[in-house]
Amino acid sequence: MIKSILGAFVLLMAIQTTAQNNKQLETDYMNCMCSLFDDNGTKFKSLIQKAEQTLINAEVLEGTSGKNYITLYKNIRTSIDGRVASFGLSDYVVSTLLDSKNVKKYSICMDSILKNPNFKNSKLEKIITLSSSGKNQKITDLTSKMLEIFEAKDFEHAFYKYLTFSLIDKFNAASKKK
């Protein structure tokens, strides 16, 4: 009896670890985002690639490797010091979400992600919890906490790149308002 309970627990942990390693939740999130756009996310993906290239051209990001993204987070001030203009990524997403049918579609997608059994204790859950803490944090404090969650290999997935560029967009926009 104890062996079967222990076996089931190990199997459950293996399934959860596999789901987290293959970034299924992040893929589901990006699919959800892409489904909001009339072009199925073609422009959205293009804006992500352009944002990455902009950071490389501005010598804020050395290259596309995960190690370079970790370095970017450690030196996040360089991306909000005026060298990089808005990527337009956040504005594009927000303008799409202003359409009520897209808000409903997004809510349904997010609800399915939040109810996914692999969501609990996932990186995605930790990121959402961190971003919805309600505190108006300094970018350096926020990125320090994010670095406790991220690994270099995470940035092989478009979700983590999107998250990075969206974060930079938002802090650049806030700096302009001040």
Coordinates of N, CA and C in Angstrom, one line a residue:
M1 N 0.8 -1.2 0.0 CA 0.0 0.0 0.0 C 0.9 1.3 0.0
I2 N 1.8 1.3 0.9 CA 2.7 2.5 1.0 C 3.5 2.6 -0.3
K3 N 4.0 1.4 -0.8 CA 4.7 1.5 -2.1 C 3.9 2.1 -3.2
S4 N 2.6 1.7 -3.3 CA 1.8 2.2 -4.4 C 1.5 3.7 -4.2
I5 N 1.4 4.2 -3.0 CA 1.2 5.6 -2.7 C 2.4 6.4 -3.1
L6 N 3.6 5.8 -2.7 CA 4.9 6.4 -3.0 C 5.1 6.4 -4.5
G7 N 4.8 5.4 -5.1 CA 4.9 5.3 -6.6 C 4.0 6.3 -7.3
A8 N 2.8 6.4 -6.8 CA 1.9 7.4 -7.4 C 2.4 8.8 -7.2
F9 N 3.0 9.1 -6.1 CA 3.5 10.4 -5.8 C 4.7 10.7 -6.7
V10 N 5.6 9.8 -6.8 CA 6.8 9.9 -7.7 C 6.3 10.2 -9.1
L11 N 5.3 9.4 -9.6 CA 4.8 9.6 -10.9 C 4.2 11.0 -11.1
L12 N 3.4 11.4 -10.2 CA 2.8 12.8 -10.2 C 3.9 13.8 -10.3
M13 N 4.9 13.7 -9.5 CA 6.1 14.7 -9.5 C 6.8 14.6 -10.8
A14 N 7.0 13.5 -11.4 CA 7.6 13.3 -12.7 C 6.8 14.0 -13.8
I15 N 5.5 13.8 -13.8 CA 4.6 14.4 -14.8 C 4.7 15.9 -14.6
Q16 N 4.6 16.4 -13.4 CA 4.7 17.9 -13.2 C 6.0 18.4 -13.6
T17 N 7.1 17.8 -13.3 CA 8.4 18.2 -13.7 C 8.6 18.2 -15.2
T18 N 8.0 17.2 -15.9 CA 8.1 17.1 -17.3 C 7.3 18.3 -17.9
A19 N 6.1 18.6 -17.4 CA 5.3 19.6 -17.9 C 6.0 21.0 -17.7
Q20 N 6.7 21.2 -16.6 CA 7.4 22.4 -16.4 C 8.6 22.5 -17.3
N21 N 9.3 21.4 -17.5 CA 10.5 21.4 -18.4 C 10.2 21.6 -19.8
N22 N 9.0 21.1 -20.3 CA 8.7 21.3 -21.7 C 8.0 22.7 -21.9
K23 N 7.8 23.4 -20.9 CA 7.2 24.8 -21.0 C 5.8 24.8 -21.6
Q24 N 5.0 23.7 -21.3 CA 3.7 23.6 -21.8 C 2.8 24.8 -21.4
L25 N 2.9 25.2 -20.2 CA 2.0 26.3 -19.7 C 2.4 27.6 -20.5
E26 N 3.7 27.8 -20.6 CA 4.2 29.0 -21.4 C 3.7 29.0 -22.8
T27 N 3.8 27.8 -23.4 CA 3.3 27.6 -24.8 C 1.8 27.9 -24.9
D28 N 1.1 27.4 -23.9 CA -0.4 27.6 -23.9 C -0.7 29.1 -23.8
Y29 N 0.1 29.8 -22.9 CA -0.1 31.2 -22.8 C 0.2 32.0 -24.1
M30 N 1.3 31.6 -24.8 CA 1.6 32.3 -26.0 C 0.6 31.9 -27.1
N31 N 0.1 30.7 -27.1 CA -1.0 30.3 -28.1 C -2.2 31.2 -27.8
C32 N -2.5 31.4 -26.5 CA -3.6 32.2 -26.1 C -3.5 33.6 -26.6
M33 N -2.3 34.1 -26.4 CA -2.0 35.5 -26.9 C -2.2 35.6 -28.4
C34 N -1.6 34.7 -29.1 CA -1.6 34.7 -30.6 C -3.0 34.6 -31.1
S35 N -3.9 33.8 -30.4 CA -5.3 33.6 -30.9 C -6.1 34.9 -30.8
L36 N -5.6 35.9 -30.1 CA -6.3 37.2 -30.0 C -6.2 38.0 -31.2
F37 N -5.2 37.8 -32.0 CA -4.9 38.7 -33.1 C -5.5 38.1 -34.4
D38 N -5.9 39.0 -35.3 CA -6.6 38.6 -36.5 C -5.6 37.8 -37.4
D39 N -4.3 38.1 -37.2 CA -3.3 37.4 -38.0 C -2.7 36.2 -37.3
N40 N -3.3 35.7 -36.2 CA -2.9 34.6 -35.4 C -1.5 34.9 -34.8
G41 N -1.2 36.1 -34.5 CA 0.0 36.5 -33.8 C 1.2 36.7 -34.7
T42 N 1.1 36.8 -36.0 CA 2.2 37.0 -36.8 C 2.9 38.4 -36.5
K43 N 2.1 39.4 -36.4 CA 2.7 40.7 -36.0 C 3.3 40.7 -34.6
F44 N 2.6 40.1 -33.7 CA 3.0 40.0 -32.3 C 4.4 39.3 -32.2
K45 N 4.5 38.2 -32.9 CA 5.8 37.5 -32.9 C 6.9 38.4 -33.6
S46 N 6.5 39.1 -34.6 CA 7.5 40.0 -35.3 C 7.9 41.1 -34.4
L47 N 7.0 41.6 -33.6 CA 7.4 42.7 -32.6 C 8.3 42.1 -31.5
I48 N 8.1 40.9 -31.1 CA 9.1 40.2 -30.2 C 10.5 40.1 -30.8
Q49 N 10.5 39.7 -32.1 CA 11.8 39.6 -32.7 C 12.5 41.0 -32.9
K50 N 11.7 42.0 -33.3 CA 12.2 43.3 -33.5 C 12.7 43.9 -32.1
A51 N 12.0 43.6 -31.1 CA 12.4 44.1 -29.7 C 13.8 43.5 -29.4
E52 N 13.9 42.2 -29.6 CA 15.2 41.6 -29.3 C 16.3 42.2 -30.2
Q53 N 16.1 42.4 -31.4 CA 17.1 43.0 -32.3 C 17.4 44.5 -31.9
T54 N 16.4 45.2 -31.5 CA 16.6 46.6 -31.0 C 17.5 46.6 -29.8
L55 N 17.4 45.7 -28.8 CA 18.2 45.6 -27.7 C 19.7 45.2 -28.1
I56 N 19.8 44.3 -29.0 CA 21.1 43.9 -29.5 C 21.8 45.1 -30.2
N57 N 21.0 45.8 -31.1 CA 21.6 47.0 -31.8 C 22.0 48.1 -30.8
A58 N 21.2 48.2 -29.7 CA 21.6 49.3 -28.7 C 22.6 48.8 -27.7
E59 N 23.1 47.6 -28.0 CA 24.2 47.0 -27.1 C 23.8 46.9 -25.7
V60 N 22.5 46.6 -25.5 CA 21.9 46.4 -24.2 C 21.9 44.9 -23.9
L61 N 21.7 44.1 -25.0 CA 21.6 42.7 -25.0 C 22.7 42.2 -26.0
E62 N 23.6 41.4 -25.4 CA 24.8 40.9 -26.3 C 24.4 40.0 -27.4
G63 N 23.4 39.2 -27.2 CA 23.0 38.2 -28.1 C 21.7 37.5 -27.7
T64 N 21.3 36.5 -28.4 CA 20.0 35.8 -28.1 C 20.1 34.7 -27.1
S65 N 21.2 34.4 -26.5 CA 21.3 33.3 -25.6 C 20.6 33.6 -24.3
G66 N 20.2 32.6 -23.6 CA 19.6 32.8 -22.3 C 20.6 33.4 -21.3
K67 N 21.9 33.1 -21.4 CA 22.9 33.7 -20.5 C 22.9 35.2 -20.7
N68 N 22.7 35.7 -22.0 CA 22.7 37.1 -22.2 C 21.4 37.8 -21.6
Y69 N 20.3 37.0 -21.6 CA 19.1 37.6 -21.0 C 19.3 37.7 -19.5
I70 N 19.9 36.7 -18.9 CA 20.2 36.8 -17.4 C 21.0 38.0 -17.1
T71 N 22.0 38.2 -18.0 CA 22.9 39.4 -17.8 C 22.1 40.7 -18.0
L72 N 21.1 40.7 -18.9 CA 20.3 41.9 -19.1 C 19.5 42.1 -17.9
Y73 N 18.9 41.1 -17.2 CA 18.1 41.3 -16.0 C 19.0 41.8 -14.9
K74 N 20.2 41.4 -14.8 CA 21.2 41.8 -13.8 C 21.5 43.3 -14.0
N75 N 21.5 43.7 -15.3 CA 21.9 45.1 -15.6 C 20.6 45.9 -16.2
I76 N 19.5 45.6 -15.6 CA 18.2 46.1 -16.2 C 18.2 47.6 -16.4
R77 N 18.9 48.3 -15.6 CA 18.9 49.8 -15.7 C 19.3 50.3 -17.1
T78 N 20.1 49.5 -17.8 CA 20.6 49.9 -19.1 C 19.5 49.9 -20.2
S79 N 18.4 49.1 -19.9 CA 17.3 49.1 -20.8 C 16.2 50.1 -20.6
I80 N 16.4 50.8 -19.5 CA 15.4 51.9 -19.2 C 16.0 53.2 -19.0
D81 N 17.2 53.3 -19.5 CA 18.0 54.6 -19.3 C 17.8 55.6 -20.5
G82 N 16.9 55.2 -21.4 CA 16.7 56.1 -22.5 C 17.3 55.6 -23.8
R83 N 18.2 54.6 -23.8 CA 18.8 54.1 -25.0 C 17.8 53.4 -25.9
V84 N 16.8 52.8 -25.3 CA 15.8 52.0 -26.0 C 14.5 52.7 -25.9
A85 N 13.9 53.0 -27.1 CA 12.5 53.5 -27.1 C 11.5 52.4 -26.9
S86 N 10.3 52.7 -26.8 CA 9.3 51.7 -26.7 C 9.3 50.7 -27.9
F87 N 9.1 49.5 -27.6 CA 9.0 48.4 -28.6 C 7.6 48.4 -29.2
G88 N 6.7 49.0 -28.6 CA 5.3 49.0 -29.1 C 4.6 47.7 -28.8
L89 N 5.2 46.8 -28.2 CA 4.7 45.5 -27.9 C 3.5 45.6 -26.9
S90 N 3.7 46.2 -25.8 CA 2.7 46.4 -24.8 C 1.5 47.1 -25.4
D91 N 1.7 48.2 -26.1 CA 0.6 49.0 -26.7 C -0.2 48.1 -27.7
Y92 N 0.5 47.3 -28.4 CA -0.1 46.4 -29.4 C -1.1 45.4 -28.7
V93 N -0.6 44.8 -27.6 CA -1.4 43.9 -26.8 C -2.6 44.6 -26.2
V94 N -2.3 45.7 -25.5 CA -3.4 46.4 -24.8 C -4.5 46.8 -25.8
S95 N -4.1 47.4 -27.0 CA -5.1 47.8 -28.0 C -5.9 46.6 -28.5
T96 N -5.3 45.4 -28.5 CA -6.1 44.2 -28.9 C -7.0 43.8 -27.8
L97 N -6.6 44.0 -26.6 CA -7.4 43.6 -25.5 C -8.6 44.5 -25.2
L98 N -8.6 45.7 -25.9 CA -9.7 46.6 -25.7 C -10.9 46.1 -26.4
D99 N -10.8 45.2 -27.3 CA -11.9 44.6 -28.0 C -12.6 43.6 -27.0
S100 N -13.9 43.8 -26.7 CA -14.5 42.9 -25.8 C -14.5 41.4 -26.1
K101 N -14.5 41.1 -27.4 CA -14.5 39.7 -27.7 C -13.1 39.1 -27.4
N102 N -12.0 39.9 -27.5 CA -10.7 39.5 -27.2 C -10.5 39.3 -25.6
V103 N -11.1 40.2 -24.9 CA -11.1 40.1 -23.4 C -11.7 38.8 -23.0
K104 N -12.8 38.5 -23.6 CA -13.5 37.2 -23.2 C -12.7 36.0 -23.6
K105 N -12.1 36.1 -24.8 CA -11.3 35.0 -25.3 C -10.0 34.8 -24.4
Y106 N -9.4 35.9 -24.0 CA -8.2 35.9 -23.1 C -8.6 35.4 -21.8
S107 N -9.7 35.8 -21.2 CA -10.2 35.3 -19.9 C -10.4 33.8 -19.9
I108 N -11.0 33.3 -21.0 CA -11.2 31.8 -21.1 C -9.9 31.1 -21.2
C109 N -8.9 31.6 -22.0 CA -7.6 31.0 -22.1 C -6.9 31.0 -20.7
M110 N -6.9 32.1 -20.1 CA -6.2 32.3 -18.8 C -6.8 31.4 -17.8
D111 N -8.1 31.3 -17.8 CA -8.8 30.4 -16.8 C -8.4 29.0 -17.0
S112 N -8.2 28.5 -18.2 CA -7.8 27.1 -18.4 C -6.4 26.9 -18.0
I113 N -5.5 27.9 -18.1 CA -4.1 27.8 -17.7 C -4.1 27.8 -16.1
L114 N -4.8 28.7 -15.5 CA -4.8 28.8 -14.1 C -5.4 27.5 -13.4
K115 N -6.3 26.8 -14.1 CA -6.9 25.6 -13.6 C -6.1 24.3 -13.9
N116 N -5.1 24.5 -14.8 CA -4.3 23.4 -15.1 C -3.6 22.8 -13.9
P117 N -3.6 21.5 -13.7 CA -2.9 21.0 -12.5 C -1.4 21.3 -12.4
N118 N -0.8 21.5 -13.5 CA 0.6 21.8 -13.5 C 0.9 23.3 -13.2
F119 N -0.1 24.1 -13.1 CA 0.1 25.5 -12.8 C 0.6 25.7 -11.4
K120 N 0.1 25.0 -10.5 CA 0.5 25.1 -9.1 C 2.0 24.9 -8.9
N121 N 2.7 25.9 -8.4 CA 4.2 25.8 -8.1 C 5.0 25.9 -9.4
S122 N 4.4 26.3 -10.5 CA 5.1 26.4 -11.8 C 5.8 27.8 -11.8
K123 N 6.7 28.0 -12.7 CA 7.3 29.3 -12.9 C 6.3 30.3 -13.3
L124 N 5.4 29.9 -14.1 CA 4.3 30.8 -14.5 C 3.5 31.3 -13.3
E125 N 3.2 30.4 -12.4 CA 2.5 30.9 -11.2 C 3.3 31.9 -10.4
K126 N 4.6 31.6 -10.3 CA 5.4 32.5 -9.5 C 5.5 33.8 -10.1
I127 N 5.6 33.9 -11.5 CA 5.7 35.1 -12.2 C 4.4 35.9 -12.0
I128 N 3.3 35.3 -12.2 CA 2.0 35.9 -12.0 C 1.8 36.5 -10.6
T129 N 2.2 35.7 -9.6 CA 2.1 36.1 -8.2 C 3.0 37.3 -8.0
L130 N 4.2 37.3 -8.5 CA 5.1 38.4 -8.4 C 4.6 39.7 -9.0
S131 N 4.1 39.5 -10.2 CA 3.6 40.7 -11.0 C 2.3 41.2 -10.5
S132 N 1.5 40.4 -9.8 CA 0.2 40.9 -9.3 C 0.3 41.2 -7.8
S133 N 1.5 41.4 -7.2 CA 1.6 41.6 -5.8 C 1.0 42.9 -5.3
G134 N 0.7 43.8 -6.3 CA 0.1 45.1 -6.0 C 1.1 46.2 -5.5
K135 N 2.3 45.8 -5.3 CA 3.3 46.8 -4.9 C 3.9 47.4 -6.2
N136 N 4.2 48.7 -6.0 CA 4.8 49.5 -7.1 C 6.3 49.4 -6.9
Q137 N 6.9 48.3 -7.4 CA 8.3 48.0 -7.1 C 9.2 48.7 -8.0
K138 N 10.4 48.9 -7.6 CA 11.5 49.4 -8.4 C 11.8 48.3 -9.4
I139 N 12.3 48.6 -10.6 CA 12.6 47.6 -11.6 C 13.7 46.7 -11.1
T140 N 14.7 47.3 -10.4 CA 15.8 46.4 -9.9 C 15.3 45.4 -8.9
D141 N 14.4 45.8 -8.0 CA 13.9 44.9 -7.0 C 13.1 43.8 -7.7
L142 N 12.2 44.2 -8.7 CA 11.4 43.2 -9.4 C 12.3 42.2 -10.1
T143 N 13.3 42.7 -10.9 CA 14.1 41.8 -11.7 C 15.0 40.9 -10.8
S144 N 15.4 41.4 -9.6 CA 16.1 40.5 -8.7 C 15.3 39.3 -8.3
K145 N 14.0 39.6 -8.0 CA 13.1 38.5 -7.6 C 12.8 37.6 -8.8
M146 N 12.8 38.2 -10.0 CA 12.5 37.4 -11.2 C 13.8 36.4 -11.5
L147 N 14.9 36.9 -11.2 CA 16.1 36.1 -11.4 C 16.2 34.9 -10.4
E148 N 15.4 35.0 -9.4 CA 15.3 33.8 -8.5 C 14.4 32.7 -9.1
I149 N 13.6 33.1 -10.1 CA 12.7 32.2 -10.8 C 13.3 31.7 -12.1
F150 N 14.0 32.5 -12.8 CA 14.5 32.2 -14.2 C 15.8 31.4 -14.2
E151 N 15.9 30.7 -15.3 CA 17.1 30.0 -15.6 C 17.5 30.4 -17.1
A152 N 18.7 30.4 -17.5 CA 19.1 30.8 -18.8 C 18.3 30.1 -19.9
K153 N 18.0 28.8 -19.7 CA 17.4 28.0 -20.7 C 15.9 28.4 -20.9
D154 N 15.3 29.2 -19.9 CA 14.0 29.6 -20.1 C 13.8 30.6 -21.3
F155 N 14.9 31.3 -21.6 CA 14.8 32.3 -22.7 C 14.9 31.7 -24.1
E156 N 14.9 30.4 -24.1 CA 14.8 29.7 -25.4 C 13.3 29.7 -25.8
H157 N 12.4 30.1 -24.9 CA 11.0 30.1 -25.1 C 10.5 31.6 -25.3
A158 N 9.7 31.8 -26.3 CA 9.2 33.1 -26.7 C 8.5 33.8 -25.5
F159 N 7.8 33.1 -24.6 CA 7.1 33.7 -23.5 C 8.1 34.5 -22.7
Y160 N 9.2 34.0 -22.3 CA 10.2 34.7 -21.5 C 10.8 36.0 -22.2
K161 N 10.9 35.9 -23.5 CA 11.3 37.1 -24.2 C 10.2 38.1 -24.2
Y162 N 9.0 37.7 -24.5 CA 7.9 38.6 -24.5 C 7.7 39.2 -23.1
L163 N 7.9 38.5 -22.0 CA 7.8 39.0 -20.7 C 8.9 40.1 -20.5
T164 N 10.1 39.8 -21.0 CA 11.2 40.8 -20.8 C 10.9 42.1 -21.5
F165 N 10.4 42.0 -22.8 CA 10.2 43.2 -23.6 C 9.0 44.0 -23.1
S166 N 8.0 43.3 -22.6 CA 6.8 43.9 -22.0 C 7.2 44.6 -20.8
L167 N 8.0 44.0 -19.9 CA 8.5 44.7 -18.7 C 9.2 46.0 -19.0
I168 N 10.1 45.9 -20.0 CA 10.9 47.1 -20.4 C 10.0 48.1 -20.9
D169 N 9.1 47.8 -21.8 CA 8.1 48.7 -22.3 C 7.3 49.5 -21.2
K170 N 6.9 48.7 -20.2 CA 6.1 49.3 -19.2 C 6.9 50.2 -18.3
F171 N 8.2 49.9 -18.0 CA 9.0 50.8 -17.2 C 9.4 52.0 -18.0
N172 N 9.7 51.8 -19.3 CA 10.0 53.0 -20.1 C 8.8 53.9 -20.2
A173 N 7.6 53.4 -20.3 CA 6.4 54.2 -20.4 C 6.2 55.0 -19.1
A174 N 6.4 54.3 -18.0 CA 6.3 54.9 -16.7 C 7.3 56.0 -16.5
S175 N 8.5 55.8 -17.0 CA 9.6 56.8 -16.8 C 9.3 58.1 -17.6
K176 N 8.6 57.9 -18.8 CA 8.3 59.1 -19.6 C 7.2 59.9 -19.0
K177 N 6.3 59.3 -18.2 CA 5.2 60.0 -17.5 C 5.7 60.8 -16.4
K178 N 6.8 60.5 -15.8 CA 7.4 61.2 -14.6 C 7.9 62.5 -15.0

